Each structure stands twice: as C-alpha cells, then as structure tokens.
Short mmCIF file of C-alpha atoms in Angstrom, two decimals:
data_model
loop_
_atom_site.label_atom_id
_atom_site.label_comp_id
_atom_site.label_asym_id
_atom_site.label_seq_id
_atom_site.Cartn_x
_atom_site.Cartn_y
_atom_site.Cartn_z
CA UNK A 1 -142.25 28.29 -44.79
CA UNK A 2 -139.70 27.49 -42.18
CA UNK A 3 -136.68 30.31 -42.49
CA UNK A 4 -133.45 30.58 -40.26
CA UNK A 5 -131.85 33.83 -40.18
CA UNK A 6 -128.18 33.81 -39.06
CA UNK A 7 -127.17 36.11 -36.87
CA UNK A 8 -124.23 37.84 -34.50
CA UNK A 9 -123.39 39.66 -31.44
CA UNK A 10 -120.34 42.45 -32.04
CA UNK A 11 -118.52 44.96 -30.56
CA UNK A 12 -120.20 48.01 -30.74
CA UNK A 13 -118.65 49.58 -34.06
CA UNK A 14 -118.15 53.12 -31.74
CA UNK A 15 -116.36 50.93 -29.05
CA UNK A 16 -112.46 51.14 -28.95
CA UNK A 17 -111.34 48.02 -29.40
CA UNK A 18 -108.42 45.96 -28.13
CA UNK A 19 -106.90 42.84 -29.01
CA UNK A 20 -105.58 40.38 -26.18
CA UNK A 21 -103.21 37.56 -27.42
CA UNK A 22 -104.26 37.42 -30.79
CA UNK A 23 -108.31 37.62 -29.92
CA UNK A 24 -110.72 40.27 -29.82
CA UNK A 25 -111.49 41.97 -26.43
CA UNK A 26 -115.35 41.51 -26.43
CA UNK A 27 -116.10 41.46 -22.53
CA UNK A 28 -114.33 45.22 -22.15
CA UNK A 29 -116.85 47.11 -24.63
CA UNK A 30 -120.47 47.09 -25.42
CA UNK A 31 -121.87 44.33 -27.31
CA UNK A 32 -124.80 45.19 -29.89
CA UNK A 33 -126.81 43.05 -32.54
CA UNK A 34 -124.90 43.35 -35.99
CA UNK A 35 -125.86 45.99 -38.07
CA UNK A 36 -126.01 44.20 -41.21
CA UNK A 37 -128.16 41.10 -39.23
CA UNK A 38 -130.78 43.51 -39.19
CA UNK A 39 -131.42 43.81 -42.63
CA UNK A 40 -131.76 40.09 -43.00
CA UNK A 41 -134.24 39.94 -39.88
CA UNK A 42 -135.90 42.77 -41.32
CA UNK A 43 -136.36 40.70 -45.07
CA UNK A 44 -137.61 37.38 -43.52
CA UNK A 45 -140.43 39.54 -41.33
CA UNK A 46 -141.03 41.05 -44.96
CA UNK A 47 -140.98 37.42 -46.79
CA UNK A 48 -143.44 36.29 -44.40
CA UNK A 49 -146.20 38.97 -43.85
CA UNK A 50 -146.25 39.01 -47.82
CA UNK A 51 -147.14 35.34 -47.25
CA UNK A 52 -149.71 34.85 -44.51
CA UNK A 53 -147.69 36.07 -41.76
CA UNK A 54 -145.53 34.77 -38.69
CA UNK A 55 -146.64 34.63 -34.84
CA UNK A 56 -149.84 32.78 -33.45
CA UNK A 57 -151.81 31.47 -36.33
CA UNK A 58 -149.38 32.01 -38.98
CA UNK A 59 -148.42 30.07 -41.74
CA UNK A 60 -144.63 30.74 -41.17
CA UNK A 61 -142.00 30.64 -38.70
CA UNK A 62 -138.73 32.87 -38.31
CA UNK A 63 -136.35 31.19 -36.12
CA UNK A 64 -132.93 33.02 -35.17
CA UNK A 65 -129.70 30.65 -35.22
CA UNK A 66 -126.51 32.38 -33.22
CA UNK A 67 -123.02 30.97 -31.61
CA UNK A 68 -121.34 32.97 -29.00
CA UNK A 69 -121.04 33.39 -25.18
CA UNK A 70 -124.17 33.64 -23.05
CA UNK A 71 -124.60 37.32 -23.54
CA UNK A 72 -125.68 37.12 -27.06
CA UNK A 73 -128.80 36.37 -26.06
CA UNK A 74 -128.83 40.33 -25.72
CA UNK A 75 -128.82 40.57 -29.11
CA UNK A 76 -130.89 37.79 -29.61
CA UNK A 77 -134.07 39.11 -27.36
CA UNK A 78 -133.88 42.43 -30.05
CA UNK A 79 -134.60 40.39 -33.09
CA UNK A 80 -137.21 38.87 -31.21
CA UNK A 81 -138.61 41.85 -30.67
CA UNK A 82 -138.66 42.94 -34.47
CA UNK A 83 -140.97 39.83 -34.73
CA UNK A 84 -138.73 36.38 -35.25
CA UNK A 85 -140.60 34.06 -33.59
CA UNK A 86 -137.79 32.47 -31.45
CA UNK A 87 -134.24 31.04 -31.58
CA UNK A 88 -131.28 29.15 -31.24
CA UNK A 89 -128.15 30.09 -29.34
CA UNK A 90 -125.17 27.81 -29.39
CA UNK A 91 -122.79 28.83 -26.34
CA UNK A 92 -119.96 26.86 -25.16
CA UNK A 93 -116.41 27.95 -23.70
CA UNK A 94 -114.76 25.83 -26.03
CA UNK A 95 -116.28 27.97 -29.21
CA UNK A 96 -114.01 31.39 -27.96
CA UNK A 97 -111.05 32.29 -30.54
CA UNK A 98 -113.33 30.56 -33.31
CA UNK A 99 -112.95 31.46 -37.30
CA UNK A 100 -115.23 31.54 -39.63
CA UNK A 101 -114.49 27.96 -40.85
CA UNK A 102 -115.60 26.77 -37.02
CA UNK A 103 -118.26 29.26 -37.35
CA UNK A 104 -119.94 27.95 -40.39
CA UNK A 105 -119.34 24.70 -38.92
CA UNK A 106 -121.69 24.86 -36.04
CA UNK A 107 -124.22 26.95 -37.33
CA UNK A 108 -124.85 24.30 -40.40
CA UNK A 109 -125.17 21.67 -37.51
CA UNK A 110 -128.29 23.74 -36.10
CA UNK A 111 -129.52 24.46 -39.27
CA UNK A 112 -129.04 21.09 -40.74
CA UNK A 113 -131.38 19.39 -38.19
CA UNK A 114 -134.28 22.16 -38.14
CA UNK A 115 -136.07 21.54 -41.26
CA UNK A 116 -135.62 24.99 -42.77
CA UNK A 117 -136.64 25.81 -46.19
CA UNK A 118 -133.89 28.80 -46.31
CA UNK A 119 -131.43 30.50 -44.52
CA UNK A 120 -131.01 34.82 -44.46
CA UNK A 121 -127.99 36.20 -43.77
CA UNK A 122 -126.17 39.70 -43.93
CA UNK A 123 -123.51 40.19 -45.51
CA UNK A 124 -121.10 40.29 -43.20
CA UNK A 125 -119.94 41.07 -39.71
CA UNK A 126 -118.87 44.30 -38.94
CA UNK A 127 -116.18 42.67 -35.66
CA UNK A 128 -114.71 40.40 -38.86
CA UNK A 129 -115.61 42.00 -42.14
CA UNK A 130 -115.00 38.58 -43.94
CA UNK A 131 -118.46 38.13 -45.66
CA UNK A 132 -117.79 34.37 -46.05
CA UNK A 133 -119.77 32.81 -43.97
CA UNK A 134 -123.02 32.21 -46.61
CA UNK A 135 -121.01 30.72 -49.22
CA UNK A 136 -119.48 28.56 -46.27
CA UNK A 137 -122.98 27.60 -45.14
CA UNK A 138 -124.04 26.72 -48.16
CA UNK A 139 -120.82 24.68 -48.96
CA UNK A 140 -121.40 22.64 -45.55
CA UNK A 141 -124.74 22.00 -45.91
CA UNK A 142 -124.56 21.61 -49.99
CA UNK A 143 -127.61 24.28 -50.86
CA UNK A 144 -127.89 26.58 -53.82
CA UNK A 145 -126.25 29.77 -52.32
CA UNK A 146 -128.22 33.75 -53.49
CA UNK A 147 -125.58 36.21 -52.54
CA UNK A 148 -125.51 40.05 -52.40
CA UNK A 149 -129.24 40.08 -52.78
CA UNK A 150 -131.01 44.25 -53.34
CA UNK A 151 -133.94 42.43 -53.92
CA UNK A 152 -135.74 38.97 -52.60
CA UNK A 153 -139.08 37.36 -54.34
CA UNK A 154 -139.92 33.42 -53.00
CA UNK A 155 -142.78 31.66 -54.01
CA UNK A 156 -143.74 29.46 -51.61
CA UNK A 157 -146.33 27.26 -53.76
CA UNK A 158 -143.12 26.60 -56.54
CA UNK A 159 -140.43 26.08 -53.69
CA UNK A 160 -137.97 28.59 -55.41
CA UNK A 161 -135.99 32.25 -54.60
CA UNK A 162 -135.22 34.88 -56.93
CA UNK A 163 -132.85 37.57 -55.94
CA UNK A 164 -131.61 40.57 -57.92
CA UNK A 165 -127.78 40.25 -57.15
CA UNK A 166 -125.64 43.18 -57.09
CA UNK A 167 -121.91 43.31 -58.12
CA UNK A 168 -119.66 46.10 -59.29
CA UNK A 169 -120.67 45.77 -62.92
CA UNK A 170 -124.27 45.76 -62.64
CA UNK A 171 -127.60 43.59 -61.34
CA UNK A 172 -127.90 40.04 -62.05
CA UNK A 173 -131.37 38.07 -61.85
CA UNK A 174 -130.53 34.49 -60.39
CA UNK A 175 -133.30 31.79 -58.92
CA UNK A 176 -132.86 28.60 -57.16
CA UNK A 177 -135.22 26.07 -55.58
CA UNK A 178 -135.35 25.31 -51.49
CA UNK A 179 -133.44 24.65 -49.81
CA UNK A 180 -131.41 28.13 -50.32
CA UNK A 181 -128.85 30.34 -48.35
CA UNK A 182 -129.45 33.95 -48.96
CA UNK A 183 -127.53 37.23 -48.05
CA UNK A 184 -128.54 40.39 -48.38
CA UNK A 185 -127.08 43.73 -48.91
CA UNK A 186 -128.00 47.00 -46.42
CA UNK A 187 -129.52 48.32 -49.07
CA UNK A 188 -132.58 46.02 -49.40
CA UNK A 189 -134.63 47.35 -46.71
CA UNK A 190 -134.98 50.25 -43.84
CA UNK A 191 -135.27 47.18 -40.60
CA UNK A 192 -137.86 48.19 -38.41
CA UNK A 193 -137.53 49.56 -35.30
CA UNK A 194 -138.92 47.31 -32.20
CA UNK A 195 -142.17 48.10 -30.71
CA UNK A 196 -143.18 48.25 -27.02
CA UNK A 197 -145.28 45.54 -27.89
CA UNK A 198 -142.86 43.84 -29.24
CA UNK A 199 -140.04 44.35 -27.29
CA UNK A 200 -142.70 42.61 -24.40
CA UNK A 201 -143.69 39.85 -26.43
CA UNK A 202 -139.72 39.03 -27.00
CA UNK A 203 -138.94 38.22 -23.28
CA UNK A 204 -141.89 34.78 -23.51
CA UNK A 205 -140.51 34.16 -26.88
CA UNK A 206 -138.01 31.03 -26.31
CA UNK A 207 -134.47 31.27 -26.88
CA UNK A 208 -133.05 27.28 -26.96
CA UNK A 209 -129.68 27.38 -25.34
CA UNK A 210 -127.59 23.96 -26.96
CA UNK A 211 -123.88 23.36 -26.26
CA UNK A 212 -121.28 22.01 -28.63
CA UNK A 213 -122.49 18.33 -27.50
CA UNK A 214 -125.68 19.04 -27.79
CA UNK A 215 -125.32 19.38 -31.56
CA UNK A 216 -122.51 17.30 -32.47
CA UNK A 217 -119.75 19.14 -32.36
CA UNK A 218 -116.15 17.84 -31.58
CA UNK A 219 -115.14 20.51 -29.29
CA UNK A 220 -111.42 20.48 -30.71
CA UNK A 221 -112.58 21.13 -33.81
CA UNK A 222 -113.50 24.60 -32.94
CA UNK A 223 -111.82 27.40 -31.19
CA UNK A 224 -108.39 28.57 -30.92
CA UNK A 225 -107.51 25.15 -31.29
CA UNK A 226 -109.31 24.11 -34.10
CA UNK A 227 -108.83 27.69 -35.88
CA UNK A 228 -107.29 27.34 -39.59
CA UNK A 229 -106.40 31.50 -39.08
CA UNK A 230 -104.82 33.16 -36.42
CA UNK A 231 -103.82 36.43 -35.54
CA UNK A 232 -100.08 36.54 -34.58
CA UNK A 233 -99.79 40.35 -33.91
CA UNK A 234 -101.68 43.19 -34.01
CA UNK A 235 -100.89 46.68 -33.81
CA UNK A 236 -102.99 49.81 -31.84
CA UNK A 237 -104.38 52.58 -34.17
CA UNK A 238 -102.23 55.51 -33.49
CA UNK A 239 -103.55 58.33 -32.14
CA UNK A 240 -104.72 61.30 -34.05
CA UNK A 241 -102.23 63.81 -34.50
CA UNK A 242 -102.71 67.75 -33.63
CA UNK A 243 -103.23 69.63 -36.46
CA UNK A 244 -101.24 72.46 -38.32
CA UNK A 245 -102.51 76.08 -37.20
CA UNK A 246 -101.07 78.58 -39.96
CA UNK A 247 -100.80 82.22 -38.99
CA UNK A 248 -102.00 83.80 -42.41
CA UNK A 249 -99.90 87.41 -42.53
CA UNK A 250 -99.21 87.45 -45.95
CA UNK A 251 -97.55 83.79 -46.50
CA UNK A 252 -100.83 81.83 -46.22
CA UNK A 253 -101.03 80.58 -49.53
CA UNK A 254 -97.09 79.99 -49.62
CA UNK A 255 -97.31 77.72 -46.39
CA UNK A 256 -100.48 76.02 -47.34
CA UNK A 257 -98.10 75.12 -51.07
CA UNK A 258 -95.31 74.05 -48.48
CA UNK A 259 -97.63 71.42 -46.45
CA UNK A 260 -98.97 69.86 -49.82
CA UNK A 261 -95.96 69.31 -51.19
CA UNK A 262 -94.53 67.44 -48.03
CA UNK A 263 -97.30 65.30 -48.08
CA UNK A 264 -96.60 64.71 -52.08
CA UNK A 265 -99.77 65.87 -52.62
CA UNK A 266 -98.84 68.57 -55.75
#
C-alpha cells in the first residue's frame, strides 16, 4: 500500500496570537505539528505494521504531503520520526494568505501524481478549525471520501476501507474501495511518542521540497489573491477582568444573590 497522510504546521495552540492585515501572525509565535495530524500519522503507522510493515524491506510506504513556508519542515522531521517514511513539502511565497479552497488545491496536485492508494487526514486544524479540507480533497481529486473515522479496517488484498463513522446521533459502518480520503477523529488512537531512534533516523529520511511550478500550480490562483475568503477585521481577545473579592460579615450570601442577578443568572 502506498498512503499519503496530510498534514500542517500551526501556531502553537498556547501561543498568543495576532492577526496582521487580515492574516495570521505565524513568524511571531512558536510553530508545532498539528495536534489532530498526529492521530492520522499515528493510524497509517498502525495500518501498516498490521500489514507487513513500513521502512527498509516493507511492503508499505507512508509518505507525508504538507504546504507552507520553509519552516514546516519542523513539523515535518517529527512525523518522520514517529515512522513515515518521508515527504512532500510544497513551499512557495506566493501560497501565504491561502484558504482552504487554495489549500486543497495544491495538496490534490501532489497527491494526484504520487500513486497513492489513500489519503489520512485529521480532522481539522487547530490555526483554522474549518475541518473541510478532506471532503475538499476528495471533491478535487473525485475519491470516495470516509470522514470522522473512531475506527479504520483496510484490506489490502480486496482494495477497500471500512471506517466506523461517528456523528452526534450515533456510529455508522461505511466502506469504500481505493482510492479513498480518510479523516480521523482524536479519539482513534493514543499517537506515539518519537523515539531516539527515531527521531535519528528522521534527519536521512528525505523531505522533497517542490514549488508551485513544480506541481502545476498557477500561482494567482492561490494566496491572498486567489483566496475566495478573507478576513476584513478582527478584533483582540480582551483581557481577563479582576475578579470580585466579597468581604463575608454577615451579607455574604446577600452579595453573592446581588452578583447573580446582575449577570441574569437567577
């Protein structure tokens, strides 16, 4: 089996954030691997060591497909080191200010030419929050879509998936043949942390850097420029406000009726 497993560099979700004319600050806070990412890295390793294995002399490969400025290959070299065998960065200056309609656009270029059997994905990002981008991927590249997955089964030998979906009403068993897009909830799976071993073997493994030419990608098509969304204004998170120190000395329960009812909450 060939899989691709989608994934992003973000903010740290500690970081304060800022926005700067309508984009998110990324180069002022730390930038991590997506928390949610994991959790698809983590089911492909899974997938595959149920199924002969990845690596040297395995029957599989686990190739990581990202877009974003050179630094995500920070993020990148910590998948690696959970075990994906290597990956694909798309980085171009042209790609900043992107939405997820660009998004989806490049990364079903990439994933379009490699030969992949399926594609894992988390839900979501946790810089956006959209959770769009597998049913986009799918759309673009016109493959049965598995979303919201708490459990994965593939059988190599019939060429299919079966998930167990998960929705607000209950757990639905769906199956489709290859090629597929999957996503997966954090629920699925605890994601391994890296060894030392394997946080060594990461820095041989190859990361293939391509540019927006290099796949076949208009450059004004993506971007602020070839955005469909944009942000027009944002507003800072107020600060927190001091709390209210009452002085029990008989009148406790009296003040603490006061507050509530201010705040319309009796």
């Amino acid at each position: 089996m060939k899989i691709a497993v989608c994934i992003k560099q973000v903010p740290d979700s500690w970081a304060e954030k800022k926005m700067i004319n309508g984009l998110l600050d990324r180069e002022g806070v730390d930038a991590v691997l997506n928390d949610l990412d994991e959790y698809a890295v983590e089911e492909a390793l899974r997938i595959v060591e149920a199924h002969g294995g990845n690596g040297e002399g395995g029957a599989n490969t686990i190739t990581l497909v990202s877009m974003g400025p050179e630094r995500t290959t920070e993020a990148v070299r910590k998948a690696l080191s959970m075990g994906a065998d290597d990956a694909i960065v798309v980085t171009d200056d042209a790609l900043a200010g992107s939405d997820a309609l660009a998004t989806s656009k490049v990364l079903a270029a990439v994933i379009a030419s490699g030969g992949f059997d399926f594609v894992v994905c988390g839900t979501e990002s946790t810089d956006a929050r959209m959770g769009v981008l597998p049913a986009m991927l799918a759309q673009r590249l016109g493959w049965a879509q598995l979303t919201f997955a708490g459990s994965v089964v593939v059988e190599p030998a019939a060429r299919n998936v079966t998930i167990a979906r998960v929705t607000d009403v209950g757990v639905e068993r769906m199956k489709a043949q290859f090629p597929v897009v999957i996503s997966v909830i954090e629920k699925i799976n605890e994601p391994r942390y890296p060894s030392f071993k394997g946080i060594m073997a990461a820095k041989k493994k190859t990361i293939d850097i391509r540019t927006l030419a290099a796949v076949g990608i208009d450059a004004a098509s993506v971007g602020v420029g070839g955005a469909w969304s944009v942000v027009n204004d944002s507003t800072p998170r107020p600060p927190r406000a001091a709390g209210i120190k009452v002085i029990d000395e008989g009148n406790g329960g009296e003040a603490l009726v006061n507050f509530l009812v201010e705040k319309k909450l009796i």
